[in-house]
Amino acid sequence: MTRSLLVAVGLAGAGWHPAARTAAPRRTLRPSWWRERAQRLERAGADLVTIDDALAPDPAGAARLDALLTASFLAPATARIGLAPTITTTHTEPFHVATGLQTLDFASRGRAAWQVAVSADDLTAAQFGRRTLPADPAERERELWQEAAEVIEVARRLWDSWEDDAIIRDRESGRFLDRDKLHYVDFEGERFSVKGPSITPRSPQGQPLVAVAATGDAALAVAAEHADLVFIAPSDGTLDRVRRAAAHRDGEPLRVIADVHAVLDADPRLARASIARLQRTASAPWADDAIVGTPDELLHVVDDLRSAGFDGVRLLPARSDADLDAIVAEVLPQLATAPSTLRERLGLGIPVNRYERVSA
Amino acid sequence: MNAARRASSGRQVHLAAHFPGVNSTTVWSDPAHRSQIEFAAFEHFARTAERGLFDYLFLAEGLRLREQKGRIHDLDVAGRPATLAVLAALAAVTDRIGLVGTLSSTFNEPYELARQLATLDHLSGGRAGWNVVTSSDAFHGANFRRGGYLDHADRYTRADEFVDIATRLWDAWRGDAATPDAVRFTSRLFDIDATPTLPGGPQGRPTIVQAGDSPEGRDFAARRADVIFSRHNAFDDAREFYDDVKGRLAGNGRAEDDLRILPAATFVLGDSAADAEEKARHVSRAQVTAPTAIAFLEQVWGADLSDHDPDGPLPSFDPDPASTVFAGRVRHVADPVATARAWRERSEAEGLSIRDLAVSFLGQQTFVGTPSFVAAEIDRFVQERASDGFVIVGTTSPHGLDEFTERVIPELQERGTYRTAYPETATLRELLEVSAA
């Protein structure tokens, strides 16, 4: 049975292009900004929205809300769309990461996902002042992603630490809980240990989804071993590389989601002008594989990626207003696979018009 | 003149609504108790509290499941969501009511918590509040990176510095500044060089609540807090606490009304005093089941008492002071042998069984009576400066607050000392009538 393509949209504040964020540094502090966009994405048929975040000021100067709390805020205002905040593992408490995601899963009735990321920079480390990171960048990457793997492992254990029927409410014996259905996780890792159980019962999904953006080899290795989804830039050979890395897994195969940056306009020249304008104030090149053109061109790219065997796409609007609008209006409706008419939902086709002449 | 202000010139009553906690106060055996983990329960509770025009709703927190005799305690309600995430979700289904959660200054770091509280303040339009708790023991620490790393004696130092750092971070990106200032803080406990990712929310700084009762706790509150969540709900005791704490404010350059004192209060309503008393007896017995009564005594005796009859006398032998039977509660028993002896004396003098004694501790309801009586009592505390209001705790989730909102709030409004509407726009601090620091 062919699974349908997962269609995700990534939000990085006012846009994935730094200039878009610099132009609107406080816009995303407004709760209505997030609510409107999440609801529009949901109505247009997106399966998942990711909320990008980091524990340090944005170099582009934009203010950033905490992603987990933003996602939790969006939970009651949405009904179907998955909610995937970035939560880092380097300076956070694994216990809080785990219970936070369970709570998002409860608040959203089973739509929580976790974008795992590390904080590899010294600036972020100084904000906590609790550890020094290895000087060598490659060693640092390895160590931090190894730690991320441990945080994922302990989160998974905590998520299962209450069996589904741990709450018994037995008046006879006066017991609210069956303590045999609660499990210490007794995790002993390189950098931390966690006793458990979670303070939070098993959430609707049991295990919220774990996603990793494959920013490098270390991240990819962790994705291959521990994640449910990997987000990756789709250059030549990417899919093969990822499938090879994940070949040894038991259980569900890793879902590979292609990351596609987009600058969109009905007129491709205007799209090119837009990126040029954004680049004028940028200090570095940006997403040279971005799709700069019409929504139709983006749809063709998505189709190619589907044919190539990717499990999904994540669309990354350079500007969260103009490009997101185009994605919502012109791209998502063409990708939606969920039944949209009432007849379709009931399995009834569209009837032939009774007045149509039947060909001889 | 703000239409929401009361007509009388009496002191305004401030109420908070406490989501039923994971202890024996919550009567899970009541069929009306549904869930204390499904989001729908929190949503119902929040809407009920908002309909009742409470200043804020309140969530407690515990960072490890309680244990007794080395095993997970199974008699009381258990299971809670992560505080900040559920408050953020509640920000989406409420408009006016404050959102106050309990968060540890020991098992969090200032940068992340300051950021999350500022986020909550933005998402809620200025309604975020933080009840600062300082538990530092190795029992809870077992779930965290550094274990029981903090010396008990240092817990308020850490809390104080933590709030100081968080405050500087909230203040560091003010007004129209394009970029935030850096915050540097070096002490024995912290070494931080930080810049916030966002400005403070509409409140600037979230409302701070504190619940510690020790002299250190009271000093901390007098310095840092907007609200004290106290245990002192008996009139004379409450007055004494009120005078003591308010008396510490001037030394910190603060006025009497800059700190609200809100004791916890439970309630049982009836159509008459007798009806309420009868219901209260029923609630007490439901809260303090036979197994709960035995477990309660075991906390002091440090021994397995399951062979004792709950309707019989207390154990005749003394506790072993070295035994640590119960972990995960706020209070520790300082002198178990003296306590046991006092309890034995008292139960002999008053003819109390084990269960009766346990009820006298765990099953007491603060306000028992008709709605009008309860409203009058609450008002009396406030007008006579024994408190500034109360934190109201129901006994079931999610409906435990319904009756209070439906029946007691109108009585308070009638007395003219409770708002009849929320102000058009108000931050939590403004609802509490506490001036911004």
Coordinates of C-alpha atoms in Angstrom, one line a residue, chain A residues 25-26 29-31 34-35 53-58 61-77 87-97 99-101 103-104 106-109 123-131 147 151 158 162 167-179 182-184 191-201 204, chain B residues 27-40 43 61-65 67-68 70-86 88-93 106-112 115-120 122-125 141-146 149 158 173-180 190-199 289 291-292:
Chain A
P25 CA 12.0 41.5 14.5
R26 CA 9.0 41.5 16.9
L29 CA 5.8 37.7 19.6
R30 CA 2.1 38.1 18.8
P31 CA 0.0 35.0 19.7
W34 CA 1.0 31.9 15.2
R35 CA -2.6 31.0 15.6
D53 CA 14.0 27.5 17.8
A54 CA 17.3 27.9 19.5
L55 CA 18.4 28.9 23.0
A56 CA 20.4 31.9 21.9
P57 CA 19.5 35.3 20.3
D58 CA 18.8 35.2 16.5
G61 CA 17.9 40.1 15.4
A62 CA 14.4 38.7 15.6
A63 CA 12.8 38.0 18.9
R64 CA 12.0 34.3 19.5
L65 CA 9.4 32.6 21.7
D66 CA 10.0 29.2 23.2
A67 CA 8.9 26.7 20.6
L68 CA 7.4 24.0 22.9
L69 CA 5.1 26.6 24.6
T70 CA 4.2 28.0 21.2
A71 CA 3.2 24.6 20.0
S72 CA 1.3 23.9 23.2
F73 CA -0.6 27.2 22.7
L74 CA -1.5 26.1 19.1
A75 CA -2.8 22.8 20.3
P76 CA -6.3 23.8 21.4
A77 CA -6.6 26.1 18.3
I87 CA 13.7 21.3 21.7
T88 CA 17.5 21.2 22.2
T89 CA 19.3 18.5 24.3
T90 CA 22.6 20.1 25.3
H91 CA 21.6 22.4 28.1
T92 CA 18.1 21.2 29.0
E93 CA 16.9 18.6 31.5
P94 CA 16.0 15.4 29.7
F95 CA 13.2 14.9 32.2
H96 CA 11.6 18.2 31.4
V97 CA 12.0 17.5 27.6
T99 CA 7.3 15.5 30.1
G100 CA 6.9 18.7 28.0
L101 CA 6.4 16.6 24.9
T103 CA 2.0 17.4 27.7
L104 CA 1.9 18.7 24.1
F106 CA -2.2 15.5 25.7
A107 CA -3.0 19.1 24.8
S108 CA -3.2 18.3 21.1
R109 CA -4.9 14.9 21.5
L123 CA 27.4 31.6 23.3
T124 CA 24.6 29.3 24.3
A125 CA 26.8 27.4 26.7
A126 CA 27.6 30.7 28.4
Q127 CA 23.9 31.4 29.0
F128 CA 23.8 28.4 31.3
G129 CA 27.4 28.4 32.6
R130 CA 27.3 24.8 33.5
R131 CA 29.6 23.1 31.1
E147 CA 24.2 13.0 24.2
V151 CA 18.2 12.1 25.7
L158 CA 9.9 7.9 30.3
W162 CA 3.3 4.4 32.8
I167 CA -4.6 4.1 36.7
I168 CA -7.1 1.6 38.2
R169 CA -9.2 3.7 40.7
D170 CA -9.9 0.6 42.8
R171 CA -12.2 1.6 45.7
E172 CA -12.0 -1.8 47.3
S173 CA -8.3 -1.5 48.0
G174 CA -8.2 2.3 48.1
R175 CA -5.6 2.3 45.3
F176 CA -5.6 4.9 42.6
L177 CA -2.7 3.3 40.8
D178 CA -1.5 -0.2 40.1
R179 CA 2.2 0.3 41.0
L182 CA 4.7 1.9 36.7
H183 CA 8.3 1.5 35.8
Y184 CA 11.5 3.1 37.0
R191 CA 26.4 12.6 31.1
F192 CA 23.3 12.0 33.2
S193 CA 21.1 9.5 34.8
V194 CA 17.3 9.5 35.3
K195 CA 15.4 7.4 37.7
G196 CA 11.8 7.8 36.6
P197 CA 8.9 7.1 36.3
S198 CA 7.6 10.1 34.4
I199 CA 5.3 12.3 36.4
T200 CA 3.0 12.2 33.4
P201 CA 0.9 9.2 32.4
P204 CA -2.3 9.6 23.5
Chain B
V27 CA -11.3 12.5 46.2
W28 CA -10.8 10.2 43.2
S29 CA -13.3 7.8 44.5
D30 CA -16.1 10.3 43.9
P31 CA -17.8 9.4 40.6
A32 CA -17.7 13.1 39.8
H33 CA -13.9 12.9 39.6
R34 CA -13.0 12.3 36.0
S35 CA -9.5 13.0 35.0
Q36 CA -6.6 15.1 36.2
I37 CA -4.5 14.6 33.1
E38 CA -6.7 14.9 30.0
F39 CA -6.5 18.5 28.7
A40 CA -10.3 18.7 28.7
E43 CA -9.9 23.4 30.1
E61 CA 4.1 20.5 40.6
G62 CA 6.1 17.5 41.8
L63 CA 9.1 16.3 40.0
R64 CA 9.0 12.7 41.0
L65 CA 6.2 10.3 41.9
E67 CA 7.0 7.0 47.4
Q68 CA 6.4 5.3 50.7
G70 CA 10.5 2.5 49.0
R71 CA 7.6 1.9 46.6
I72 CA 5.5 4.3 44.6
H73 CA 2.6 5.6 46.6
D74 CA -0.6 4.2 45.0
L75 CA -3.4 5.5 47.2
D76 CA -3.7 9.1 46.0
V77 CA -4.3 10.7 42.6
A78 CA -1.1 10.8 40.6
G79 CA -0.1 12.0 37.2
R80 CA 0.3 15.6 36.1
P81 CA 1.3 17.4 32.9
A82 CA 4.4 19.6 32.6
T83 CA 3.5 22.9 34.1
L84 CA 4.5 25.4 31.5
A85 CA 3.2 23.4 28.5
V86 CA -0.3 23.0 30.0
A88 CA 0.6 27.7 27.4
A89 CA -2.3 25.6 26.1
L90 CA -4.6 27.2 28.7
A91 CA -3.6 30.6 27.4
A92 CA -5.3 29.6 24.2
V93 CA -8.7 28.8 25.9
T106 CA 16.6 23.9 41.9
F107 CA 15.9 21.7 38.9
N108 CA 15.7 24.4 36.2
E109 CA 18.2 27.0 34.9
P110 CA 17.5 30.7 34.9
Y111 CA 18.0 31.3 31.2
E112 CA 15.6 28.7 30.0
R115 CA 12.6 32.6 28.5
Q116 CA 9.7 30.2 28.9
L117 CA 7.9 32.5 31.4
A118 CA 8.4 35.5 29.1
T119 CA 7.0 33.3 26.3
L120 CA 3.9 32.5 28.4
H122 CA 3.5 37.0 25.5
L123 CA 1.2 34.2 24.6
S124 CA -1.3 35.1 27.3
G125 CA -1.3 38.8 27.0
G141 CA 17.3 15.1 42.1
A142 CA 17.4 11.5 40.8
N143 CA 15.4 12.6 37.8
F144 CA 17.8 15.4 36.9
R145 CA 21.3 15.8 35.6
R146 CA 23.0 16.9 38.8
Y149 CA 23.6 18.6 44.1
R158 CA 19.9 29.8 44.7
W173 CA 15.4 44.0 26.1
R174 CA 13.1 46.9 26.9
G175 CA 11.0 49.4 25.0
D176 CA 12.1 50.0 21.4
A177 CA 15.6 48.9 21.8
A178 CA 16.8 47.0 18.6
T179 CA 18.9 44.6 20.6
P180 CA 18.9 43.3 24.1
F190 CA 26.1 30.8 39.0
D191 CA 28.4 31.8 36.1
I192 CA 26.3 33.3 33.4
D193 CA 26.9 35.5 30.4
A194 CA 23.5 35.7 28.7
T195 CA 21.4 37.6 26.3
P196 CA 17.6 37.0 26.1
T197 CA 16.0 35.9 22.8
L198 CA 12.9 38.0 23.5
P199 CA 11.8 41.1 25.4
T289 CA -9.6 6.1 53.6
P291 CA -5.3 2.7 53.8
T292 CA -4.6 6.4 53.7

